[in-house]
Amino acid sequence: DDLGIGDVGVYGARHVRTPHLDRLAAAGVRLTDFHVPAAQCTPARAALLTGKYPERIGMERVLFPDSPHGLPTEITTLPELLRERGYQTHAVGKWHLGDRPAALPTRHGFDTYWGIPYSHDMEPIVILDDATVVMTDPPVPDFTRLWTDRAKAVLDDIPVDEKFFLYLAHTAPHVPLGASPEFEGKSAFGDYGDTVEEFDAAIGELLAHLETLSRTENTLVIFLSDNGPFQPWGQPDPHVGGFALPFRGAKASAREGGLRVPFLARWPSHLPAGEVRDGLAMAMDLWPTIERWTRPEDAAAPTEHLDGKDIAALLEG
């Protein structure tokens, strides 16, 4: 959430350390020209989960608590598609596609949801278990640990012969920032660097958990950011946001730094390792790509309109 393309080691970061993301890149495919269709939370997430431009489905603006609308129920989401194909579907972390009951994740294809329904700079700060409030005002430094522990618990409950889709949407490094005592003051870039380095460690912990469960080989892991870094004064600030270098712009900007984001994909049984590709791709391309990869041999492709394109050939080489 708000992680700039210049905040990851393999994309040239020198102010923070991201060894776990760097290892993920070395084990899979890294795209250098990957974009989101909007430089803000709500529309970028809508495009990712529907394969459509956010303007097409009325999701072009950031939603706030009690916004009267959310993700349209008539749109087929990625979890709805995968659930029809026999996958367990779980969402953990930030949603931000509507907090009314009809807009929550369990109404859009997810079997379970545990997380925050909007950004944590909005009030009230609550954590939902499906649609029930189970926690209020959790400390910001606890967020990365909360999402990681929940994601690991979800994986633990999935039988090894079951297919699954886990949508893990970290809140870091969106403001307000906050790292746990273990990471506080450890980076070279203040609060922002501490938050990113803890988040990177959490990614490593989750990947190690997949290995413990013997699920690494045939699990597709995709990592990306929803938009560029938050820079209210037009430049990186260790108390606010990071880097989009070498591009101009940041979150909420139509310049490239707001729209070009990091993208890593690892799938040992299917994708090559250590590949870097410069082909153009976009967040809404994931819906049709995953649809084709999971399509049963005797099934036809969906006929509904998609703005995204199948990028399997780009990733496979």
mmCIF file of N, CA and C in Angstrom, residues 116 119-123 125 127 135-147 170-181 184 191 194-195 198-199:
data_model
loop_
_atom_site.group_PDB
_atom_site.id
_atom_site.type_symbol
_atom_site.label_atom_id
_atom_site.label_comp_id
_atom_site.label_asym_id
_atom_site.label_seq_id
_atom_site.Cartn_x
_atom_site.Cartn_y
_atom_site.Cartn_z
ATOM 1 N N ILE A 116 -9.088 -4.686 7.769
ATOM 2 C CA ILE A 116 -9.600 -3.334 7.936
ATOM 3 C C ILE A 116 -10.331 -2.930 6.656
ATOM 4 N N SER A 119 -8.710 2.594 4.622
ATOM 5 C CA SER A 119 -7.364 2.981 5.057
ATOM 6 C C SER A 119 -7.326 3.271 6.556
ATOM 7 N N HIS A 120 -6.154 3.064 7.166
ATOM 8 C CA HIS A 120 -6.058 3.262 8.612
ATOM 9 C C HIS A 120 -5.785 4.715 8.994
ATOM 10 N N ASP A 121 -5.873 5.632 8.024
ATOM 11 C CA ASP A 121 -5.914 7.056 8.367
ATOM 12 C C ASP A 121 -7.352 7.566 8.375
ATOM 13 N N MET A 122 -8.301 6.638 8.320
ATOM 14 C CA MET A 122 -9.723 6.956 8.395
ATOM 15 C C MET A 122 -10.291 6.366 9.680
ATOM 16 N N GLU A 123 -11.379 6.953 10.158
ATOM 17 C CA GLU A 123 -11.964 6.495 11.411
ATOM 18 C C GLU A 123 -13.406 6.075 11.216
ATOM 19 N N ILE A 125 -11.152 3.102 13.240
ATOM 20 C CA ILE A 125 -10.259 2.010 12.879
ATOM 21 C C ILE A 125 -10.790 0.727 13.512
ATOM 22 N N ILE A 127 -11.194 -3.744 12.930
ATOM 23 C CA ILE A 127 -10.857 -4.967 12.212
ATOM 24 C C ILE A 127 -12.089 -5.854 12.197
ATOM 25 N N MET A 135 -12.088 -6.069 16.640
ATOM 26 C CA MET A 135 -11.025 -5.291 17.264
ATOM 27 C C MET A 135 -11.225 -3.828 16.905
ATOM 28 N N THR A 136 -10.996 -2.951 17.866
ATOM 29 C CA THR A 136 -11.088 -1.515 17.618
ATOM 30 C C THR A 136 -9.777 -0.842 18.016
ATOM 31 N N ASP A 137 -9.371 0.123 17.226
ATOM 32 C CA ASP A 137 -8.178 0.937 17.493
ATOM 33 C C ASP A 137 -6.915 0.132 17.785
ATOM 34 N N PRO A 138 -6.586 -0.857 16.962
ATOM 35 C CA PRO A 138 -5.313 -1.548 17.172
ATOM 36 C C PRO A 138 -4.153 -0.599 16.887
ATOM 37 N N PRO A 139 -3.048 -0.700 17.617
ATOM 38 C CA PRO A 139 -1.904 0.179 17.365
ATOM 39 C C PRO A 139 -1.329 -0.052 15.970
ATOM 40 N N VAL A 140 -0.967 1.029 15.283
ATOM 41 C CA VAL A 140 -0.414 0.915 13.931
ATOM 42 C C VAL A 140 0.803 -0.013 13.875
ATOM 43 N N PRO A 141 1.727 0.034 14.846
ATOM 44 C CA PRO A 141 2.880 -0.871 14.770
ATOM 45 C C PRO A 141 2.516 -2.354 14.821
ATOM 46 N N ASP A 142 1.273 -2.671 15.181
ATOM 47 C CA ASP A 142 0.851 -4.079 15.246
ATOM 48 C C ASP A 142 0.329 -4.603 13.914
ATOM 49 N N PHE A 143 0.044 -3.709 12.953
ATOM 50 C CA PHE A 143 -0.677 -4.112 11.761
ATOM 51 C C PHE A 143 0.044 -5.205 10.962
ATOM 52 N N THR A 144 1.318 -5.016 10.673
ATOM 53 C CA THR A 144 2.027 -5.990 9.839
ATOM 54 C C THR A 144 2.017 -7.365 10.493
ATOM 55 N N ARG A 145 2.212 -7.402 11.807
ATOM 56 C CA ARG A 145 2.157 -8.688 12.516
ATOM 57 C C ARG A 145 0.752 -9.292 12.479
ATOM 58 N N LEU A 146 -0.268 -8.472 12.639
ATOM 59 C CA LEU A 146 -1.643 -8.983 12.612
ATOM 60 C C LEU A 146 -1.951 -9.646 11.278
ATOM 61 N N TRP A 147 -1.626 -8.964 10.165
ATOM 62 C CA TRP A 147 -1.951 -9.526 8.846
ATOM 63 C C TRP A 147 -1.125 -10.796 8.575
ATOM 64 N N HIS A 170 -1.454 -5.826 2.584
ATOM 65 C CA HIS A 170 -0.813 -5.151 3.715
ATOM 66 C C HIS A 170 -1.185 -3.672 3.748
ATOM 67 N N THR A 171 -1.248 -3.107 4.941
ATOM 68 C CA THR A 171 -1.478 -1.672 5.099
ATOM 69 C C THR A 171 -0.175 -0.883 5.007
ATOM 70 N N ALA A 172 0.945 -1.494 5.291
ATOM 71 C CA ALA A 172 2.249 -0.816 5.192
ATOM 72 C C ALA A 172 2.648 -0.685 3.730
ATOM 73 N N PRO A 173 3.349 0.426 3.376
ATOM 74 C CA PRO A 173 3.779 1.554 4.227
ATOM 75 C C PRO A 173 2.912 2.811 4.087
ATOM 76 N N HIS A 174 1.600 2.632 4.031
ATOM 77 C CA HIS A 174 0.676 3.766 4.023
ATOM 78 C C HIS A 174 0.783 4.518 5.357
ATOM 79 N N VAL A 175 0.666 5.849 5.312
ATOM 80 C CA VAL A 175 0.639 6.627 6.553
ATOM 81 C C VAL A 175 -0.699 6.437 7.260
ATOM 82 N N PRO A 176 -0.765 6.543 8.594
ATOM 83 C CA PRO A 176 0.348 6.793 9.506
ATOM 84 C C PRO A 176 1.288 5.592 9.609
ATOM 85 N N LEU A 177 2.574 5.894 9.645
ATOM 86 C CA LEU A 177 3.595 4.862 9.682
ATOM 87 C C LEU A 177 3.785 4.352 11.100
ATOM 88 N N GLY A 178 4.384 3.169 11.198
ATOM 89 C CA GLY A 178 4.690 2.633 12.515
ATOM 90 C C GLY A 178 5.287 1.250 12.414
ATOM 91 N N ALA A 179 6.476 1.081 12.945
ATOM 92 C CA ALA A 179 7.118 -0.225 12.972
ATOM 93 C C ALA A 179 7.126 -0.756 14.402
ATOM 94 N N SER A 180 7.177 -2.051 14.533
ATOM 95 C CA SER A 180 7.238 -2.672 15.852
ATOM 96 C C SER A 180 8.598 -2.387 16.482
ATOM 97 N N PRO A 181 8.737 -2.568 17.804
ATOM 98 C CA PRO A 181 10.022 -2.291 18.465
ATOM 99 C C PRO A 181 11.198 -3.042 17.843
ATOM 100 N N GLU A 184 12.025 -0.728 14.805
ATOM 101 C CA GLU A 184 12.065 0.717 14.992
ATOM 102 C C GLU A 184 13.504 1.221 15.084
ATOM 103 N N ASP A 191 11.121 6.492 9.820
ATOM 104 C CA ASP A 191 9.917 5.697 10.054
ATOM 105 C C ASP A 191 9.508 4.919 8.807
ATOM 106 N N ASP A 194 11.873 1.930 8.331
ATOM 107 C CA ASP A 194 11.601 0.894 9.333
ATOM 108 C C ASP A 194 10.359 0.098 8.958
ATOM 109 N N THR A 195 9.324 0.808 8.519
ATOM 110 C CA THR A 195 8.064 0.156 8.156
ATOM 111 C C THR A 195 8.249 -0.768 6.960
ATOM 112 N N GLU A 198 10.242 -3.945 7.965
ATOM 113 C CA GLU A 198 9.422 -4.912 8.694
ATOM 114 C C GLU A 198 8.463 -5.633 7.751
ATOM 115 N N PHE A 199 7.881 -4.868 6.844
ATOM 116 C CA PHE A 199 6.968 -5.446 5.851
ATOM 117 C C PHE A 199 7.700 -6.472 4.983
#
